[in-house]
């Protein structure tokens, strides 16, 4: 039976329409899924890794190799080979380390019949280190939201460096782990001297039970990083312990068997194990019941209930929703022109020898606060002068400023003047910690923007060719993700603190801290951890300020 020509044509038309409809639906479903993966700029990520390695690996180590980075989550779109290649280049350019290339490492591993993606035993690390002339191997895991890396000493198998790098804008899971890590660090720091008195120097993680929405491996990695990064105790990586478990046929469980722990500790030189369980609560928060057991006595030498919470609004980007909620809670006149900075743990200071007064680099905790989105302008300061009958800036010729200068930052005032202005508005000068947290974010970036690159048009510094400050509303690269402008350049800024070394906070000082760079200073001062200082009674033609307040 033949099908008429017009019938065949109608049938083909229907089939094509159905095919087109299914194509649209499939594309519609797949595009959001692809978009959610985000894009990772490997060059920027490699710079951050290389800078961290250069600044934080102890100076006695001179040779390293990146042995492996494993994708823990198959959905993460990260070109690992490219990242390792770029990171090697960045490390070489720092001229501090001898770097063994991954291709050479692959060849030797092949000869030794070791897979690069597999766990490497301590003895194999030592053997490879001798063959390659390497003192430190860098390795790690890629999780959905972050990359966690560690460096292991080939002789002792102890972690000598560890760091965590967010792959995208802060996502809820990453922020949740940061909350847990920060609270764990705070608790452990209070008892670390007592642990050392108990001869606890080297620890490892046994096992931590987690609810279904958390990954036990990622939790242990995050806690390993925070302990190693802050030099509280030496850490033996749990990944290496897995090999010993298999070799010695020991069972791993959340509840520690004392005899097994002692046996494993003796094999690996570990003094104590951390273990525990994370439990969700009905109010959405979590409680981590964590303990540390000495292998010498079988006694629990440290324990705590660590409470931590997911992001307030359960979204990937906390900044704008957080600011909006705070501003809705406050009276409009109090929050106008300010940005809310979430509280929590952040990285402050630097180990860069060029910035000696910024050392040491360390992790601190801050309460949430508000900070002005831009510097105080001439117009705003004039209102204060007229209302309070206050003295005028020395840079106002004839006691006034021109129309073209009305939106420029006020300068030519002393530290006391800036303090009184903020107090008159019910505010205060930001502390040095608050200023640096606003400029560098929680992970301690180098500049207010992402990445370690500085260009003449990024900020108003001497490199830009500017002969004076720009309007406080000028838009350029010098803005934080939260929307705080001109923390790298335009004018330097007074903060509340007396100037003293971080290592001797009890010493007295007549001077006050100045932060940031300006049109008259260079890119060297534009880094977020640079510290300047001045006497409070002096006025400078390129030093201004902004205000902050508590939440």
Short mmCIF file of C-alpha atoms in Angstrom, two decimals:
data_model
loop_
_atom_site.label_atom_id
_atom_site.label_comp_id
_atom_site.label_asym_id
_atom_site.label_seq_id
_atom_site.Cartn_x
_atom_site.Cartn_y
_atom_site.Cartn_z
CA UNK A 1 0.00 0.00 0.00
CA UNK A 2 1.53 3.32 -1.05
CA UNK A 3 1.33 6.56 0.94
CA UNK A 4 0.10 9.57 -1.07
CA UNK A 5 2.70 12.27 -1.61
CA UNK A 6 0.80 14.91 0.43
CA UNK A 7 0.35 12.38 3.29
CA UNK A 8 4.07 11.61 3.37
CA UNK A 9 4.84 15.32 3.44
CA UNK A 10 2.47 15.87 6.40
CA UNK A 11 4.05 12.93 8.26
CA UNK A 12 7.57 14.28 7.73
CA UNK A 13 6.46 17.75 8.86
CA UNK A 14 5.04 16.34 12.11
CA UNK A 15 8.23 14.38 12.76
CA UNK A 16 10.38 17.46 12.16
CA UNK A 17 8.22 19.57 14.49
CA UNK A 18 8.47 16.94 17.25
CA UNK A 19 12.22 16.72 16.74
CA UNK A 20 12.54 20.51 16.97
CA UNK A 21 10.42 20.56 20.14
CA UNK A 22 12.55 17.89 21.82
CA UNK A 23 15.71 19.72 20.76
CA UNK A 24 14.46 22.95 22.37
CA UNK A 25 13.52 21.11 25.57
CA UNK A 26 16.83 19.28 25.79
CA UNK A 27 18.83 22.43 25.14
CA UNK A 28 16.70 24.30 27.65
CA UNK A 29 17.43 21.68 30.30
CA UNK A 30 21.13 21.34 29.52
CA UNK A 31 22.06 25.02 29.34
CA UNK A 32 21.25 25.86 32.95
CA UNK A 33 23.10 22.75 34.10
CA UNK A 34 26.14 23.82 32.10
CA UNK A 35 25.90 27.41 33.32
CA UNK A 36 25.82 26.28 36.92
CA UNK A 37 29.22 24.68 36.52
CA UNK A 38 30.79 28.12 36.05
CA UNK A 39 34.14 28.96 34.54
CA UNK A 40 37.46 28.65 36.34
CA UNK A 41 40.26 30.92 35.11
CA UNK A 42 43.26 28.64 35.53
CA UNK A 43 45.76 31.47 35.14
CA UNK A 44 44.29 33.39 38.09
CA UNK A 45 43.92 30.21 40.14
CA UNK A 46 47.53 29.21 39.37
CA UNK A 47 48.75 32.64 40.52
CA UNK A 48 46.94 32.27 43.83
CA UNK A 49 48.36 28.79 44.37
CA UNK A 50 51.90 29.88 43.47
CA UNK A 51 51.73 32.94 45.75
CA UNK A 52 50.51 30.84 48.66
CA UNK A 53 53.25 28.24 48.11
CA UNK A 54 55.93 30.92 47.81
CA UNK A 55 54.86 32.76 50.96
CA UNK A 56 53.94 29.87 53.26
CA UNK A 57 56.17 26.88 52.58
CA UNK A 58 59.04 27.15 55.11
CA UNK A 59 62.30 28.57 53.70
CA UNK A 60 64.34 25.38 54.22
CA UNK A 61 62.50 23.74 51.32
CA UNK A 62 63.98 24.54 47.91
CA UNK A 63 62.71 21.82 45.52
CA UNK A 64 59.17 20.62 44.83
CA UNK A 65 56.96 18.78 42.39
CA UNK A 66 53.20 18.66 41.92
CA UNK A 67 52.48 14.95 42.11
CA UNK A 68 48.73 14.78 41.55
CA UNK A 69 45.43 16.63 41.79
CA UNK A 70 42.44 14.28 41.85
CA UNK A 71 38.91 15.23 40.77
CA UNK A 72 36.78 14.17 43.73
CA UNK A 73 33.65 15.26 41.85
CA UNK A 74 33.32 14.27 38.19
CA UNK A 75 30.95 17.16 37.46
CA UNK A 76 33.55 19.83 38.29
CA UNK A 77 34.72 21.48 35.06
CA UNK A 78 38.41 22.06 35.74
CA UNK A 79 41.27 21.38 33.35
CA UNK A 80 43.67 19.84 35.87
CA UNK A 81 46.60 19.32 33.50
CA UNK A 82 46.44 22.95 32.40
CA UNK A 83 46.22 24.13 36.01
CA UNK A 84 49.31 22.10 37.00
CA UNK A 85 51.20 23.42 33.97
CA UNK A 86 50.31 27.07 34.71
CA UNK A 87 51.12 26.64 38.41
CA UNK A 88 54.55 25.20 37.62
CA UNK A 89 55.27 28.21 35.40
CA UNK A 90 54.20 30.68 38.11
CA UNK A 91 56.30 28.92 40.76
CA UNK A 92 59.38 28.87 38.51
CA UNK A 93 59.01 32.60 37.86
CA UNK A 94 59.11 33.25 41.61
CA UNK A 95 62.73 31.96 41.46
CA UNK A 96 62.50 30.42 44.89
CA UNK A 97 61.96 26.73 44.08
CA UNK A 98 63.43 24.17 41.74
CA UNK A 99 60.40 22.58 40.11
CA UNK A 100 60.33 19.06 38.69
CA UNK A 101 58.09 18.93 35.65
CA UNK A 102 55.03 16.69 35.70
CA UNK A 103 56.09 14.94 32.48
CA UNK A 104 59.38 13.86 34.09
CA UNK A 105 57.50 12.77 37.19
CA UNK A 106 55.12 10.69 35.05
CA UNK A 107 58.05 8.94 33.37
CA UNK A 108 59.67 7.99 36.67
CA UNK A 109 56.35 6.90 38.16
CA UNK A 110 55.80 4.69 35.11
CA UNK A 111 59.21 3.13 35.59
CA UNK A 112 58.38 2.57 39.27
CA UNK A 113 54.92 1.24 38.29
CA UNK A 114 53.05 3.79 40.38
CA UNK A 115 49.92 5.47 39.04
CA UNK A 116 49.93 9.26 39.39
CA UNK A 117 46.29 9.29 40.48
CA UNK A 118 46.78 6.64 43.17
CA UNK A 119 47.91 7.09 46.75
CA UNK A 120 51.66 7.04 47.19
CA UNK A 121 53.16 5.36 50.25
CA UNK A 122 55.60 7.21 52.53
CA UNK A 123 58.46 4.95 51.43
CA UNK A 124 57.63 5.63 47.78
CA UNK A 125 57.59 9.38 48.50
CA UNK A 126 61.08 9.10 49.99
CA UNK A 127 62.32 7.06 47.06
CA UNK A 128 60.83 9.45 44.51
CA UNK A 129 62.22 12.43 46.41
CA UNK A 130 65.72 10.97 46.22
CA UNK A 131 65.42 10.12 42.51
CA UNK A 132 64.05 13.56 41.58
CA UNK A 133 65.92 15.67 44.12
CA UNK A 134 62.55 16.84 45.49
CA UNK A 135 61.95 17.81 49.12
CA UNK A 136 58.22 18.49 48.91
CA UNK A 137 55.37 16.97 46.91
CA UNK A 138 52.23 19.05 46.32
CA UNK A 139 48.95 17.18 45.85
CA UNK A 140 45.24 17.58 46.51
CA UNK A 141 41.59 17.11 45.63
CA UNK A 142 39.06 19.01 43.54
CA UNK A 143 35.63 19.29 45.18
CA UNK A 144 32.48 20.85 43.68
CA UNK A 145 33.20 24.31 45.14
CA UNK A 146 36.88 24.30 46.02
CA UNK A 147 40.39 22.99 45.42
CA UNK A 148 42.24 21.78 48.53
CA UNK A 149 46.00 21.34 48.24
CA UNK A 150 48.72 20.15 50.61
CA UNK A 151 52.50 19.80 50.49
CA UNK A 152 54.15 16.83 52.19
CA UNK A 153 57.74 16.58 53.39
CA UNK A 154 59.16 13.49 51.64
CA UNK A 155 61.27 12.56 54.68
CA UNK A 156 58.75 12.94 57.51
CA UNK A 157 55.43 12.59 55.60
CA UNK A 158 54.15 15.62 57.57
CA UNK A 159 52.17 18.37 55.90
CA UNK A 160 54.30 21.53 55.62
CA UNK A 161 51.77 23.61 53.69
CA UNK A 162 48.05 23.46 53.01
CA UNK A 163 45.51 25.82 51.51
CA UNK A 164 41.98 25.93 50.16
CA UNK A 165 41.03 27.79 46.98
CA UNK A 166 37.40 28.58 46.05
CA UNK A 167 36.65 27.76 42.42
CA UNK A 168 33.65 30.03 42.03
CA UNK A 169 31.94 32.86 43.88
CA UNK A 170 31.26 31.75 47.42
CA UNK A 171 28.69 28.97 47.35
CA UNK A 172 26.68 27.71 50.33
CA UNK A 173 28.69 24.51 50.81
CA UNK A 174 32.02 26.36 50.72
CA UNK A 175 30.76 28.93 53.23
CA UNK A 176 29.40 26.15 55.46
CA UNK A 177 32.81 24.43 55.55
CA UNK A 178 34.48 27.77 56.28
CA UNK A 179 32.14 28.21 59.25
CA UNK A 180 33.00 24.74 60.59
CA UNK A 181 36.75 25.23 60.01
CA UNK A 182 36.80 28.64 61.68
CA UNK A 183 34.93 27.45 64.77
CA UNK A 184 37.11 24.33 64.99
CA UNK A 185 40.25 26.49 64.76
CA UNK A 186 38.99 28.85 67.46
CA UNK A 187 38.25 25.97 69.86
CA UNK A 188 41.50 24.11 69.22
CA UNK A 189 43.59 27.29 69.56
CA UNK A 190 42.39 27.76 73.14
CA UNK A 191 43.72 24.34 74.17
CA UNK A 192 46.81 23.94 72.01
CA UNK A 193 49.26 24.71 74.85
CA UNK A 194 47.63 22.05 77.00
CA UNK A 195 47.89 19.56 74.14
CA UNK A 196 51.58 20.27 73.74
CA UNK A 197 52.03 19.72 77.48
CA UNK A 198 50.46 16.28 76.89
CA UNK A 199 53.19 15.71 74.25
CA UNK A 200 50.70 16.00 71.40
CA UNK A 201 52.71 17.33 68.45
CA UNK A 202 51.53 15.35 65.44
CA UNK A 203 47.89 14.44 64.77
CA UNK A 204 45.75 12.90 62.07
CA UNK A 205 42.05 12.46 61.40
CA UNK A 206 40.57 9.00 61.92
CA UNK A 207 37.06 9.42 60.59
CA UNK A 208 34.23 11.96 60.82
CA UNK A 209 30.69 10.80 60.20
CA UNK A 210 28.59 13.25 58.20
CA UNK A 211 24.93 13.64 57.17
CA UNK A 212 23.95 12.84 53.59
CA UNK A 213 24.30 16.46 52.40
CA UNK A 214 27.98 16.62 53.42
CA UNK A 215 31.08 14.79 52.20
CA UNK A 216 33.23 13.25 54.94
CA UNK A 217 36.38 13.41 52.79
CA UNK A 218 35.85 17.10 52.07
CA UNK A 219 35.20 17.87 55.75
CA UNK A 220 38.43 16.14 56.81
CA UNK A 221 40.35 17.90 54.04
CA UNK A 222 39.00 21.29 55.19
CA UNK A 223 39.94 20.66 58.84
CA UNK A 224 43.37 19.36 57.81
CA UNK A 225 43.98 22.56 55.84
CA UNK A 226 42.96 24.91 58.67
CA UNK A 227 45.14 23.14 61.29
CA UNK A 228 48.17 22.99 58.96
CA UNK A 229 47.72 26.53 57.70
CA UNK A 230 47.74 28.01 61.19
CA UNK A 231 50.70 25.94 62.49
CA UNK A 232 48.78 24.70 65.52
CA UNK A 233 50.00 21.11 65.24
CA UNK A 234 51.74 18.94 62.69
CA UNK A 235 49.29 16.92 60.61
CA UNK A 236 49.76 13.55 58.92
CA UNK A 237 47.40 13.40 55.98
CA UNK A 238 44.57 10.92 56.22
CA UNK A 239 45.07 9.91 52.58
CA UNK A 240 48.49 8.47 53.44
CA UNK A 241 47.02 6.74 56.48
CA UNK A 242 44.64 4.88 54.18
CA UNK A 243 47.61 3.02 52.76
CA UNK A 244 48.71 1.96 56.22
CA UNK A 245 45.17 0.82 56.97
CA UNK A 246 45.29 -1.46 53.94
CA UNK A 247 48.85 -2.64 54.51
CA UNK A 248 48.27 -3.41 58.19
CA UNK A 249 44.70 -4.66 57.63
CA UNK A 250 43.20 -2.28 60.17
CA UNK A 251 39.53 -1.35 60.17
CA UNK A 252 38.54 2.30 59.98
CA UNK A 253 35.42 3.44 61.76
CA UNK A 254 34.02 6.50 63.47
CA UNK A 255 34.55 4.90 66.87
CA UNK A 256 38.23 4.44 67.60
CA UNK A 257 39.62 1.14 68.81
CA UNK A 258 42.44 2.07 71.18
CA UNK A 259 44.73 -0.81 70.24
CA UNK A 260 44.35 -0.09 66.52
CA UNK A 261 44.98 3.61 67.05
CA UNK A 262 48.14 2.91 69.07
CA UNK A 263 49.40 0.48 66.44
CA UNK A 264 48.77 2.91 63.60
CA UNK A 265 50.16 5.87 65.54
CA UNK A 266 53.39 4.03 66.23
CA UNK A 267 53.71 3.06 62.56
CA UNK A 268 53.28 6.63 61.41
CA UNK A 269 54.60 8.71 64.31
CA UNK A 270 51.17 10.14 65.16
CA UNK A 271 50.52 11.25 68.75
CA UNK A 272 46.73 11.58 68.58
CA UNK A 273 43.70 11.08 66.35
CA UNK A 274 40.72 13.38 65.80
CA UNK A 275 37.38 11.71 65.18
CA UNK A 276 33.69 12.41 65.59
CA UNK A 277 30.24 12.87 64.11
CA UNK A 278 28.37 15.78 62.49
CA UNK A 279 24.62 15.91 63.13
CA UNK A 280 22.02 18.24 61.58
CA UNK A 281 19.62 20.07 63.90
CA UNK A 282 15.94 20.87 63.24
CA UNK A 283 16.70 24.61 63.06
CA UNK A 284 19.02 24.08 60.05
CA UNK A 285 22.26 24.34 62.00
CA UNK A 286 24.82 21.57 62.51
CA UNK A 287 26.70 20.27 65.55
CA UNK A 288 30.06 18.53 65.16
CA UNK A 289 30.94 16.37 68.17
CA UNK A 290 34.72 16.12 67.81
CA UNK A 291 37.29 14.46 70.06
CA UNK A 292 41.05 13.94 70.10
CA UNK A 293 42.46 10.75 71.63
CA UNK A 294 46.07 10.29 72.70
CA UNK A 295 47.60 7.05 71.44
CA UNK A 296 49.85 6.94 74.52
CA UNK A 297 47.09 6.77 77.13
CA UNK A 298 43.86 6.16 75.22
CA UNK A 299 42.48 9.23 77.03
CA UNK A 300 40.50 11.96 75.26
CA UNK A 301 42.77 15.03 75.53
CA UNK A 302 40.46 17.45 73.73
CA UNK A 303 36.77 17.52 72.85
CA UNK A 304 34.18 20.09 71.86
CA UNK A 305 30.74 20.54 70.35
CA UNK A 306 31.36 22.73 67.30
CA UNK A 307 28.22 24.54 66.14
CA UNK A 308 28.09 25.97 62.63
CA UNK A 309 25.44 27.23 60.24
CA UNK A 310 24.72 27.45 56.50
CA UNK A 311 24.52 30.88 54.79
CA UNK A 312 21.71 33.12 55.99
CA UNK A 313 19.83 33.16 52.70
CA UNK A 314 21.03 29.82 51.32
CA UNK A 315 22.33 31.38 48.13
CA UNK A 316 25.70 31.32 46.43
CA UNK A 317 26.29 35.05 46.68
CA UNK A 318 25.99 36.31 50.25
CA UNK A 319 27.12 39.84 49.68
CA UNK A 320 24.20 41.75 48.22
CA UNK A 321 21.43 39.81 50.02
CA UNK A 322 23.31 40.22 53.31
CA UNK A 323 23.70 43.97 52.80
CA UNK A 324 20.05 44.27 51.80
CA UNK A 325 18.83 42.44 54.91
CA UNK A 326 20.99 44.57 57.20
CA UNK A 327 19.88 47.80 55.55
CA UNK A 328 16.24 46.80 55.88
CA UNK A 329 16.82 46.17 59.58
CA UNK A 330 18.53 49.51 60.21
CA UNK A 331 17.08 52.98 59.85
CA UNK A 332 17.73 54.29 56.30
CA UNK A 333 19.85 57.22 57.52
CA UNK A 334 22.20 54.82 59.37
CA UNK A 335 22.91 52.39 56.53
CA UNK A 336 22.80 54.77 53.56
CA UNK A 337 25.94 54.57 51.43
CA UNK A 338 27.37 51.67 53.42
CA UNK A 339 28.05 48.03 52.64
CA UNK A 340 27.51 45.18 55.11
CA UNK A 341 30.48 42.84 55.47
CA UNK A 342 29.61 39.38 56.88
CA UNK A 343 31.45 38.25 59.99
CA UNK A 344 33.59 35.15 60.22
CA UNK A 345 37.13 33.96 59.68
CA UNK A 346 39.44 35.84 57.32
CA UNK A 347 43.12 35.91 56.37
CA UNK A 348 45.14 38.94 57.53
CA UNK A 349 48.75 39.99 57.06
CA UNK A 350 51.47 38.67 54.77
CA UNK A 351 54.71 36.75 54.91
CA UNK A 352 56.13 38.70 51.96
CA UNK A 353 59.57 40.02 53.09
CA UNK A 354 58.94 43.27 51.19
CA UNK A 355 56.19 44.07 53.70
CA UNK A 356 57.88 43.27 56.99
CA UNK A 357 55.40 45.14 59.20
CA UNK A 358 52.51 43.08 57.74
CA UNK A 359 53.87 39.82 59.20
CA UNK A 360 52.81 37.35 60.31
CA UNK A 361 50.04 36.12 58.07
CA UNK A 362 47.32 34.61 60.25
CA UNK A 363 43.65 33.75 60.45
CA UNK A 364 41.38 36.01 62.53
CA UNK A 365 37.68 36.23 63.28
CA UNK A 366 35.55 39.37 62.97
CA UNK A 367 31.98 40.27 63.78
CA UNK A 368 29.88 41.64 60.88
CA UNK A 369 30.13 45.39 60.29
CA UNK A 370 29.15 48.21 57.96
CA UNK A 371 31.70 50.24 55.99
CA UNK A 372 31.26 53.24 53.69
CA UNK A 373 31.15 52.29 50.02
CA UNK A 374 33.44 55.22 49.16
CA UNK A 375 35.67 57.79 50.83
CA UNK A 376 34.14 60.84 52.53
CA UNK A 377 33.82 63.67 49.98
CA UNK A 378 34.48 67.40 50.30
CA UNK A 379 30.73 68.07 50.15
CA UNK A 380 30.00 65.66 53.00
CA UNK A 381 32.81 67.07 55.12
CA UNK A 382 31.60 70.65 54.53
CA UNK A 383 28.23 69.76 56.09
CA UNK A 384 30.06 68.54 59.19
CA UNK A 385 32.27 71.67 59.32
CA UNK A 386 29.29 74.03 59.13
CA UNK A 387 27.14 72.09 61.59
CA UNK A 388 29.86 71.60 64.22
CA UNK A 389 31.84 74.80 63.52
CA UNK A 390 34.88 72.59 63.00
CA UNK A 391 38.17 73.72 61.47
CA UNK A 392 38.48 73.44 57.70
CA UNK A 393 40.97 71.25 55.81
CA UNK A 394 44.29 72.93 55.06
CA UNK A 395 43.89 71.99 51.39
CA UNK A 396 40.76 74.14 50.98
CA UNK A 397 42.20 77.33 49.55
CA UNK A 398 40.54 80.31 51.22
CA UNK A 399 38.51 77.87 53.31
CA UNK A 400 36.51 76.48 50.38
CA UNK A 401 36.78 74.18 47.38
CA UNK A 402 35.82 74.58 43.73
CA UNK A 403 32.75 73.08 42.08
CA UNK A 404 34.92 70.52 40.30
CA UNK A 405 36.19 69.25 43.67
CA UNK A 406 32.86 68.71 45.41
CA UNK A 407 32.84 64.93 44.88
CA UNK A 408 36.56 64.45 45.45
CA UNK A 409 37.68 62.85 48.72
CA UNK A 410 38.39 65.28 51.53
CA UNK A 411 42.13 65.49 52.35
CA UNK A 412 44.33 67.87 54.33
CA UNK A 413 42.84 66.81 57.66
CA UNK A 414 44.34 64.99 60.64
CA UNK A 415 43.43 61.67 62.18
CA UNK A 416 41.55 63.41 65.01
CA UNK A 417 39.42 65.33 62.47
CA UNK A 418 38.44 62.09 60.73
CA UNK A 419 37.57 60.47 64.04
CA UNK A 420 35.34 63.40 65.10
CA UNK A 421 33.55 63.42 61.72
CA UNK A 422 32.59 59.74 62.03
CA UNK A 423 31.50 60.19 65.65
CA UNK A 424 29.25 63.09 64.64
CA UNK A 425 27.35 60.69 62.36
CA UNK A 426 27.08 57.96 64.99
CA UNK A 427 29.83 56.00 63.27
CA UNK A 428 33.56 55.45 63.82
CA UNK A 429 36.76 54.89 61.89
CA UNK A 430 37.14 51.28 60.71
CA UNK A 431 39.63 49.15 62.60
CA UNK A 432 42.69 47.92 60.76
CA UNK A 433 41.22 44.41 60.72
CA UNK A 434 37.90 45.61 59.28
CA UNK A 435 39.63 47.66 56.58
CA UNK A 436 41.77 44.71 55.49
CA UNK A 437 38.82 42.29 55.57
CA UNK A 438 36.86 44.67 53.31
CA UNK A 439 39.82 45.05 50.92
CA UNK A 440 40.96 41.42 50.73
CA UNK A 441 37.85 39.34 51.40
CA UNK A 442 37.82 36.24 53.62
CA UNK A 443 40.52 34.40 51.62
CA UNK A 444 43.11 37.18 51.65
CA UNK A 445 43.31 38.21 47.99
CA UNK A 446 46.13 40.62 47.11
CA UNK A 447 43.96 43.46 45.77
CA UNK A 448 40.28 44.44 46.08
CA UNK A 449 39.69 42.71 42.74
CA UNK A 450 40.28 39.03 41.99
CA UNK A 451 43.69 38.00 40.69
CA UNK A 452 47.24 39.13 41.36
CA UNK A 453 47.65 41.37 38.31
CA UNK A 454 48.02 45.16 38.66
CA UNK A 455 47.69 47.53 35.72
CA UNK A 456 47.97 51.32 35.46
CA UNK A 457 44.25 51.75 34.74
CA UNK A 458 43.04 49.48 37.56
CA UNK A 459 43.35 52.05 40.36
CA UNK A 460 44.25 55.72 40.86
CA UNK A 461 47.91 55.33 41.83
CA UNK A 462 51.11 56.95 40.57
CA UNK A 463 51.17 54.47 37.67
CA UNK A 464 47.88 55.91 36.38
CA UNK A 465 49.51 59.30 35.73
CA UNK A 466 46.92 61.13 37.87
CA UNK A 467 48.04 64.40 39.48
CA UNK A 468 45.24 64.44 42.04
CA UNK A 469 42.50 62.22 43.42
CA UNK A 470 39.46 61.31 41.33
CA UNK A 471 35.80 61.62 42.33
CA UNK A 472 34.74 59.18 45.04
CA UNK A 473 32.17 57.87 42.54
CA UNK A 474 34.75 57.10 39.82
CA UNK A 475 34.38 53.55 38.53
CA UNK A 476 37.41 51.44 37.70
CA UNK A 477 38.76 48.00 38.62
CA UNK A 478 39.37 49.19 42.20
CA UNK A 479 36.15 47.85 43.72
CA UNK A 480 35.49 44.80 45.88
CA UNK A 481 32.87 42.17 45.01
CA UNK A 482 30.71 43.72 47.76
CA UNK A 483 30.90 47.16 46.13
CA UNK A 484 33.45 49.01 48.31
CA UNK A 485 35.42 51.42 46.08
CA UNK A 486 38.99 52.77 46.08
CA UNK A 487 40.64 50.66 48.75
CA UNK A 488 43.75 50.18 46.59
CA UNK A 489 44.16 53.76 45.37
CA UNK A 490 42.79 57.31 45.02
CA UNK A 491 43.70 58.45 48.57
CA UNK A 492 45.31 56.67 51.48
CA UNK A 493 42.97 56.22 54.43
CA UNK A 494 43.09 56.66 58.19
CA UNK A 495 41.95 53.74 60.35
CA UNK A 496 41.31 53.61 64.10
CA UNK A 497 44.37 51.69 65.29
CA UNK A 498 47.60 52.83 66.87
CA UNK A 499 50.58 51.77 64.77
CA UNK A 500 52.52 48.93 66.41
CA UNK A 501 54.02 45.61 65.29
CA UNK A 502 51.52 42.75 65.07
CA UNK A 503 53.91 40.66 67.15
CA UNK A 504 53.85 43.20 70.01
CA UNK A 505 50.29 44.45 70.27
CA UNK A 506 50.77 45.55 73.88
CA UNK A 507 53.36 48.21 73.02
CA UNK A 508 52.25 51.85 73.03
CA UNK A 509 52.51 54.17 70.05
CA UNK A 510 51.83 57.84 69.27
CA UNK A 511 51.30 57.08 65.59
CA UNK A 512 48.18 55.92 63.75
CA UNK A 513 47.84 53.43 60.90
CA UNK A 514 47.18 54.53 57.30
CA UNK A 515 45.95 51.98 54.77
CA UNK A 516 45.96 51.76 50.97
CA UNK A 517 47.76 53.69 48.25
CA UNK A 518 46.94 56.98 46.51
CA UNK A 519 47.48 59.02 43.35
CA UNK A 520 50.86 60.06 44.82
CA UNK A 521 51.96 56.55 45.83
CA UNK A 522 52.69 53.41 43.82
CA UNK A 523 51.28 49.94 43.21
CA UNK A 524 53.52 48.61 45.96
CA UNK A 525 51.30 50.31 48.55
CA UNK A 526 48.10 49.19 46.78
CA UNK A 527 48.19 45.64 48.16
CA UNK A 528 45.55 45.04 50.81
CA UNK A 529 48.03 44.22 53.59
CA UNK A 530 50.34 47.27 53.25
CA UNK A 531 50.61 49.36 56.44
CA UNK A 532 51.56 53.03 56.51
CA UNK A 533 51.58 55.27 59.57
CA UNK A 534 51.57 58.91 60.67
CA UNK A 535 51.28 61.13 63.73
CA UNK A 536 47.62 61.97 64.43
CA UNK A 537 48.19 65.75 64.40
CA UNK A 538 49.60 65.83 60.85
CA UNK A 539 47.53 66.50 57.72
CA UNK A 540 48.49 65.11 54.32
CA UNK A 541 47.34 66.23 50.84
CA UNK A 542 46.54 62.66 49.74
CA UNK A 543 45.17 61.04 52.91
CA UNK A 544 41.42 60.79 53.44
CA UNK A 545 39.13 58.36 55.24
CA UNK A 546 35.83 56.49 55.33
CA UNK A 547 33.64 55.47 58.28
CA UNK A 548 32.37 52.17 59.65
CA UNK A 549 29.97 51.02 62.33
CA UNK A 550 28.99 47.95 64.30
CA UNK A 551 26.12 45.66 63.43
#
